[in-house]
Coordinates of C-alpha atoms and ligand atoms in Angstrom, one line a residue:
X1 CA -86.9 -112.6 72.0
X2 CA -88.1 -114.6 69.2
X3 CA -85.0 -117.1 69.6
X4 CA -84.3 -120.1 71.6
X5 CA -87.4 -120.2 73.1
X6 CA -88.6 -123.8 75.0
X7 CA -92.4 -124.4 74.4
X8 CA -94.0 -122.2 77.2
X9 CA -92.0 -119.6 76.0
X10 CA -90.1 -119.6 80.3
X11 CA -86.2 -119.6 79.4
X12 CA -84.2 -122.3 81.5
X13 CA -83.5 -121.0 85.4
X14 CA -80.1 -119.5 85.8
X15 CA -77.8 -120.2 88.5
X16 CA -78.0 -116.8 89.9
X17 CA -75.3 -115.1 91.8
X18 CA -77.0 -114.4 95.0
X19 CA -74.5 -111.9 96.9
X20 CA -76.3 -109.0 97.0
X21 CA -74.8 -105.6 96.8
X22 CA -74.1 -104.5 100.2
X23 CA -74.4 -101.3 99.7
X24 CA -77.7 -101.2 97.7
X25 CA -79.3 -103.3 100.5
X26 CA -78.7 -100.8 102.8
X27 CA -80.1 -98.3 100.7
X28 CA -83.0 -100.4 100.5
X29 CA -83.6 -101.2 103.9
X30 CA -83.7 -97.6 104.4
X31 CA -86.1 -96.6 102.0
X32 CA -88.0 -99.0 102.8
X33 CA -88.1 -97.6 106.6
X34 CA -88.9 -94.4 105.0
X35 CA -91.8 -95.6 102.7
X36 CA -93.4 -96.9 106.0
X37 CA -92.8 -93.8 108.0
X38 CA -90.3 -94.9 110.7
X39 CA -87.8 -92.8 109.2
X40 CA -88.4 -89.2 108.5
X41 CA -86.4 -85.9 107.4
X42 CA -83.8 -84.7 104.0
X43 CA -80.7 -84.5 106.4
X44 CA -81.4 -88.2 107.4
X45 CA -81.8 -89.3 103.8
X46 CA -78.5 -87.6 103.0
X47 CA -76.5 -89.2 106.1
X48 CA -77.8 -92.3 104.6
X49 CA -77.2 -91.9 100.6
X50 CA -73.7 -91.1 101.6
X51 CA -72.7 -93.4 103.6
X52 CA -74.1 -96.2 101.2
X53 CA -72.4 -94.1 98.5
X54 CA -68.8 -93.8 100.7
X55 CA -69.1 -97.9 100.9
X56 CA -69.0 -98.3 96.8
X57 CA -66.5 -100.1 95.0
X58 CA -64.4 -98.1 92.2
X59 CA -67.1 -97.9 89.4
X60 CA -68.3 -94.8 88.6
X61 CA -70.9 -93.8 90.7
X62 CA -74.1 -91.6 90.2
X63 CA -75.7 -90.3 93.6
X64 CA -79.1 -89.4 93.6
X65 CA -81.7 -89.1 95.6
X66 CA -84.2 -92.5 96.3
X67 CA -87.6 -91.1 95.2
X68 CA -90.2 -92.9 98.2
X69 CA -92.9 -92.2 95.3
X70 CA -91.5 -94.2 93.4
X71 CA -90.4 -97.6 95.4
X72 CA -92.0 -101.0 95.0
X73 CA -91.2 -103.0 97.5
X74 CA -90.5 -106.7 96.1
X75 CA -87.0 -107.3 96.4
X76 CA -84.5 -105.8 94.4
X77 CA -82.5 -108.1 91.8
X78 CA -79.3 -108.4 92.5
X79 CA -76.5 -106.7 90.5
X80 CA -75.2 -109.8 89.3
X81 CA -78.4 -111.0 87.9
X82 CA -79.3 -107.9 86.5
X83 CA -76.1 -107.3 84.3
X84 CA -75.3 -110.6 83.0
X85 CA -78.9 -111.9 82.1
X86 CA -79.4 -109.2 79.6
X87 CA -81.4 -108.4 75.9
X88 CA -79.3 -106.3 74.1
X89 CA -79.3 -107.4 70.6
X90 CA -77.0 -105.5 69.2
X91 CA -74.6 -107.8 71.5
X92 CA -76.2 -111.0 70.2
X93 CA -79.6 -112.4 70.9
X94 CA -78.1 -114.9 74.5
X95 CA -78.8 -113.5 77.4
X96 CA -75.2 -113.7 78.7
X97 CA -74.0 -112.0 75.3
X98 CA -74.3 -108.6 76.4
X99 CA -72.4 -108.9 79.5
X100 CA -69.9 -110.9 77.6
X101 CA -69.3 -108.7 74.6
X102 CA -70.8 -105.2 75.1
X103 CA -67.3 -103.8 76.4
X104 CA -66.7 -102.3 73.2
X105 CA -69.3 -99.9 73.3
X106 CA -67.8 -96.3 73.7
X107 CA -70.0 -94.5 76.1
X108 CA -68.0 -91.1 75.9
X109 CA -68.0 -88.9 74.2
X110 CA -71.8 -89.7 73.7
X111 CA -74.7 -87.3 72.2
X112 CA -78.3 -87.7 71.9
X113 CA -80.1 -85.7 69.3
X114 CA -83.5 -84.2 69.9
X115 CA -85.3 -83.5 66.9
X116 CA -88.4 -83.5 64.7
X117 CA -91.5 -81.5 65.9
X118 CA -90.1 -79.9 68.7
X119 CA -89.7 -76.0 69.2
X120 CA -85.9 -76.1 70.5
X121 CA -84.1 -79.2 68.3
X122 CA -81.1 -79.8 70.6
X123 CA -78.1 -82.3 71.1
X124 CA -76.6 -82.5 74.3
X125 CA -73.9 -84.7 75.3
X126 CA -74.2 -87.0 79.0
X127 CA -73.1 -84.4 80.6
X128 CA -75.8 -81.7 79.9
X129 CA -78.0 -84.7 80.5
X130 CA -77.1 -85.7 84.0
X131 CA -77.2 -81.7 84.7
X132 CA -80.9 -81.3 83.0
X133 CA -82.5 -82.4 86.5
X134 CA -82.3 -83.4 89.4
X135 CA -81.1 -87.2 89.6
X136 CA -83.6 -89.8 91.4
X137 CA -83.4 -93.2 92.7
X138 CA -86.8 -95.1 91.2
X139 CA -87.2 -98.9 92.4
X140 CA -88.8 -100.3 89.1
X141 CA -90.5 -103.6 88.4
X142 CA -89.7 -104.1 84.5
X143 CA -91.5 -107.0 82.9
X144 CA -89.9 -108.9 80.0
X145 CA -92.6 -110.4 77.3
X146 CA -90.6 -113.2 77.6
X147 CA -91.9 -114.2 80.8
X148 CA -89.3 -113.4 83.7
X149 CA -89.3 -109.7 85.3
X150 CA -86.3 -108.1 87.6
X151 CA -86.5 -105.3 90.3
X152 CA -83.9 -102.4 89.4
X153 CA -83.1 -99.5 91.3
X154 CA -82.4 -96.7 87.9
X155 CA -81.3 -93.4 88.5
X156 CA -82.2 -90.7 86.2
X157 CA -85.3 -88.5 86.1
X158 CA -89.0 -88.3 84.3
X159 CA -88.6 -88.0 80.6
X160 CA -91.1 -85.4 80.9
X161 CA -88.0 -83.0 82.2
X162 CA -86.3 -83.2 78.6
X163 CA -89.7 -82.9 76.9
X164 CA -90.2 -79.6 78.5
X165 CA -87.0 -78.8 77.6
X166 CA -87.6 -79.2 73.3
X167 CA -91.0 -77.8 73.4
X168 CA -92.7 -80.2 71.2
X169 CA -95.2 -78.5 68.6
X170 CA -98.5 -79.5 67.7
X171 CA -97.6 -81.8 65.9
X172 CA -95.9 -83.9 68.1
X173 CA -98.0 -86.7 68.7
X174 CA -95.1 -90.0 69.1
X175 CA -91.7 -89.6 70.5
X176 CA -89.5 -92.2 69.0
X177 CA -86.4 -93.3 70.6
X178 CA -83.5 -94.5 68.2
X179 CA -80.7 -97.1 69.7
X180 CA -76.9 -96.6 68.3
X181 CA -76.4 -98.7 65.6
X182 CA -72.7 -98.9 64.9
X183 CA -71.2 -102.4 63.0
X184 CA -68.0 -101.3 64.6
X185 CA -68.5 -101.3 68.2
X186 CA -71.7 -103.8 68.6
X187 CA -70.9 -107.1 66.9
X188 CA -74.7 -108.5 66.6
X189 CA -75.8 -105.8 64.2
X190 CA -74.5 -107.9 61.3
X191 CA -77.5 -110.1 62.5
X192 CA -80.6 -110.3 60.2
X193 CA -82.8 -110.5 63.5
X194 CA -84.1 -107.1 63.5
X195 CA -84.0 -104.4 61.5
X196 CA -81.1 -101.6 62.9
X197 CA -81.1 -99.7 64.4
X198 CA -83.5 -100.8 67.3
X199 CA -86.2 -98.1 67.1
X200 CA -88.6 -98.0 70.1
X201 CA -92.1 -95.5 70.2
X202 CA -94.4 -94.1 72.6
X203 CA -97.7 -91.9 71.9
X204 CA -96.5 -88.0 73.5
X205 CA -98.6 -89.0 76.6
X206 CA -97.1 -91.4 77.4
X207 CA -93.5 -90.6 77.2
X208 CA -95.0 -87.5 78.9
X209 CA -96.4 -89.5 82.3
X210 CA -94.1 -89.0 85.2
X211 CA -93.2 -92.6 85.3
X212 CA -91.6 -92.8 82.2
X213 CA -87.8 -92.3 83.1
X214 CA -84.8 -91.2 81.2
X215 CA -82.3 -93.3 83.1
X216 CA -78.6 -92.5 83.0
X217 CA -77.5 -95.2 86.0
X218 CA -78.5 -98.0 88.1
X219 CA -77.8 -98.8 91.9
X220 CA -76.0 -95.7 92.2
X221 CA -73.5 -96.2 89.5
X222 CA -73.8 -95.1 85.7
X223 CA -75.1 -97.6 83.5
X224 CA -73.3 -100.8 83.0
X225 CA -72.8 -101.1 79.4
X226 CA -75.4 -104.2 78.5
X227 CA -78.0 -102.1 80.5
X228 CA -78.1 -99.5 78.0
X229 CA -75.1 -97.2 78.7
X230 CA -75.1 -94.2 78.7
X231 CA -78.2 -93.5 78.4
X232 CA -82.1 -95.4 78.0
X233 CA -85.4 -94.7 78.5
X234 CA -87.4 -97.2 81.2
X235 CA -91.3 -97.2 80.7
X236 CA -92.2 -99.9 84.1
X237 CA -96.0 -100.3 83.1
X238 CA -94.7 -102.2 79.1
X239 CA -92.9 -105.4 78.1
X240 CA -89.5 -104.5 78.7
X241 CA -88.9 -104.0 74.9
X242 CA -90.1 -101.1 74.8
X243 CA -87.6 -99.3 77.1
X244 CA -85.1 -98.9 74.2
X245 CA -81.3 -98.8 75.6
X246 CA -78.0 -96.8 74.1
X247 CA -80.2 -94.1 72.5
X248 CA -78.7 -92.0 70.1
X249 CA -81.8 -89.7 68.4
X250 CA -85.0 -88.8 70.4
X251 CA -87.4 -88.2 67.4
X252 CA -91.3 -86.1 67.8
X253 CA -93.0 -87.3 65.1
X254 CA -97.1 -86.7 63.4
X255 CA -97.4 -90.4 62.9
X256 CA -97.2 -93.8 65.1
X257 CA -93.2 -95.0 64.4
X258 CA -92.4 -98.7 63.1
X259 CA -90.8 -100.1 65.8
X260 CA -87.8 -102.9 66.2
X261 CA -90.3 -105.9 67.2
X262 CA -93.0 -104.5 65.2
X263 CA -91.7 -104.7 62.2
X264 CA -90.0 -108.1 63.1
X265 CA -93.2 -109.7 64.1
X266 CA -96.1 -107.6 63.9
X267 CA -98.5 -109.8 65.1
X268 CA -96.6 -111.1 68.4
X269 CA -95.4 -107.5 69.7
X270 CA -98.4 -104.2 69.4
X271 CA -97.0 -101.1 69.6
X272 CA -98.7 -100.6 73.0
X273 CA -97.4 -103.5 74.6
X274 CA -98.8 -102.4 78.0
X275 CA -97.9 -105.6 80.5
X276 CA -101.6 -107.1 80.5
X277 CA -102.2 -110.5 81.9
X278 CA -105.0 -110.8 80.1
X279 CA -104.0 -110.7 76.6
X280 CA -101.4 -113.7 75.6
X281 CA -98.7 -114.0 73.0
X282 CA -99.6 -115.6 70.3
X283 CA -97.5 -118.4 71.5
X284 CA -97.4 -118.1 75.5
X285 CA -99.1 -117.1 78.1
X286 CA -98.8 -113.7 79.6
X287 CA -100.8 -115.0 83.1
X288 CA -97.7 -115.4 84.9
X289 CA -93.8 -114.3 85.8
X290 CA -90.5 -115.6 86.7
X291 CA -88.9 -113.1 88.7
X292 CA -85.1 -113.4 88.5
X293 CA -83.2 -114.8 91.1
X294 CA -86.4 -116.7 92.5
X295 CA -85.3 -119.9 90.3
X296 CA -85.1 -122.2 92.9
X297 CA -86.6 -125.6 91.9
X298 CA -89.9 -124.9 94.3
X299 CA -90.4 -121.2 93.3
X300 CA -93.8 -120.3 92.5
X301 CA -94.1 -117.9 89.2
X302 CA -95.8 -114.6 90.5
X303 CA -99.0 -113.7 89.0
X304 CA -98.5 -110.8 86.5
X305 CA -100.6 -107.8 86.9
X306 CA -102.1 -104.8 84.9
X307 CA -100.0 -102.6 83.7
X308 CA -97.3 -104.5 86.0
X309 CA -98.7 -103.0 89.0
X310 CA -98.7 -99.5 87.9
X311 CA -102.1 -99.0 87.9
X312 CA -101.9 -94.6 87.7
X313 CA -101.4 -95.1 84.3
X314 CA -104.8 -96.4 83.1
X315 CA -106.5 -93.2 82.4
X316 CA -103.9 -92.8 79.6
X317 CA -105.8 -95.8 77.8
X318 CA -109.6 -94.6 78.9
X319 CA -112.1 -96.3 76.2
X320 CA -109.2 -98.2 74.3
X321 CA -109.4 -101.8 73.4
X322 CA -106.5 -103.4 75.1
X323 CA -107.2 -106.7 73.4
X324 CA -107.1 -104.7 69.7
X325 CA -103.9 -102.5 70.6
X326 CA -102.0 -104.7 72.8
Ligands
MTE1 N1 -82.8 -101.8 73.4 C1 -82.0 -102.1 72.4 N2 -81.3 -101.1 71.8 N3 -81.7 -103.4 71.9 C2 -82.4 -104.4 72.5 O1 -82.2 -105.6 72.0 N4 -83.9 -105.2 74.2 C3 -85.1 -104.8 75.0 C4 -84.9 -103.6 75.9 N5 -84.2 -102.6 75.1 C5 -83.2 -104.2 73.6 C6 -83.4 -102.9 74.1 C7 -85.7 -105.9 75.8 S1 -86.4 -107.2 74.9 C8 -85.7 -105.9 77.1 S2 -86.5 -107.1 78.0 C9 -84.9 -104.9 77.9 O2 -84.2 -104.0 77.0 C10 -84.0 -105.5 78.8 O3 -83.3 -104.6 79.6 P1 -82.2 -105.1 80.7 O4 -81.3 -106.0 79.9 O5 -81.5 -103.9 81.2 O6 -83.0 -105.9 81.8

């Protein structure tokens, strides 16, 4: 994030791909209906998932269930864009590196340890972890600090569902997520540009609020490698940094963790890192947005709002200093 920035901190447009994914927009469309009440009733969604579903190419697919609680309704990124404009640093630090070289990474057999303060320390492979509840389609904004932000439809469910799960003790008060870190299969750990592996941290209540999703696939398929395959955690309401990809350890901790960009640059990127319009980088301003695939040369940036719309999520920070812990 630090590199190859132009002076406002707003990377170069991208010539986007702008086929969308036939089968996602008709899953949209239909949410959409639904979310607006025109369409009503389970045996209706189900006709409708799959039939989308029936329509898929031969990638491995992930149905689930669209969640109308959880749907904005900007338009969704396309596939393209969302896969090959990537930060996955392990892969490199361009945003095409990912795409390019994150192939290598072997996404099975896969485990993720939970462990720390928890009651019931458990590691379960991707399996146990698509089976641990019940699998959700959530339409998420997610907001890069860079200054551009994508619409993704993730499947997965709340991270509160695995939470339960452990049993945290009382001395849980962090969860800490910990990215693979293997020289072998992910070429841009050799880098000096962070410390490895990527280490990402939320306070208990946070990782706790229903919106914070452990996401095992995106529009309807498992997660395409540079996304974070197999599995990541997305928290929609921070700077996209904070929704740490490829996790390997799920850690419940007493004290606040050191985190990836933390440690790189303490000043530039808080441990909060809520998306706040009102507190800028140190170097650019956090006022506005480039949403992806909106790069024609007339397109307007979008205004970038609290907590990147999710406003529920607040009370979480009632009496806090945004400006101090940003
Ligand atoms: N997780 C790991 N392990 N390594 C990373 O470099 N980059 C973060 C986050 N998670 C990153 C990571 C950043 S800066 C962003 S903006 C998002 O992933 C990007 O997610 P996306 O490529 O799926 O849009």
């Amino acid at each position: 994030m630090l590199i190859k920035r132009s002076p406002n901190g707003i990377d170069p447009p991208l010539v986007s791909d702008i086929t969308p994914r036939a089968v996602f927009e008709s899953r949209r469309a239909f949410i959409r209906q639904l979310a607006i009440g025109s369409i009503a009733g389970g045996a209706l969604l189900e006709m409708a998932s799959r039939e989308a579903f029936a329509q898929s190419a031969a990638v491995q697919k992930l149905a689930a269930k669209p969640n109308p609680a959880y749907v904005v309704m900007d338009k969704p990124t396309t596939y393209k864009d969302a896969t090959t404009y990537n930060n996955f640093y392990e892969f490199g630090t361009d945003k095409a590196d990912p795409a390019k070289y994150a192939g290598t990474l072997k996404t099975r057999p896969w485990t993720v340890a939970i462990e720390g303060e928890v009651k019931k320390p458990m590691t379960l492979d991707i399996d146990s972890l698509l089976k641990l509840a019940p699998l959700e389609e959530r339409i998420y904004r997610l907001r890069c600090v860079e200054g551009w932000s994508m619409v993704i439809p993730w499947v997965g469910y709340s991270l509160a569902e695995l939470i339960r799960k452990v049993e945290p003790t009382g001395n849980a008060k962090y969860v800490e997520f910990v990215s693979l870190a293997d020289k072998k299969q992910m070429p841009g750990i050799g880098s000096p540009v962070l410390e490895w592996p990527y280490v990402e941290g939320l306070r208990l209540d946070e990782a706790n609020h229903p919106l914070t999703l452990l996401s095992l696939g995106m529009y309807g398929e498992v997660l395409p490698n540079q996304n974070g395959a197999p599995v990541r955690i997305v928290v929609p309401w921070k700077y996209g940094f904070k929704s740490a990809k490829s996790i390997a350890k799920i850690r419940f901790v007493k004290d606040q963790p050191r985190t990836a960009w933390n440690i790189a640059a303490a000043r530039e990127y808080g441990f909060y890192s809520n998306v706040n319009p009102g507190v800028d980088h140190p170097r650019w301003s956090q006022a506005s947005e480039r949403r992806i695939g909106e790069d024609g040369l007339f397109a307007k940036k979008r205004k970038t709002l609290m907590f990147n719309g999710y406003s529920d999520v607040a009370s979480l920070y009632s009496g806090m200093d945004l400006k101090k812990f940003f």
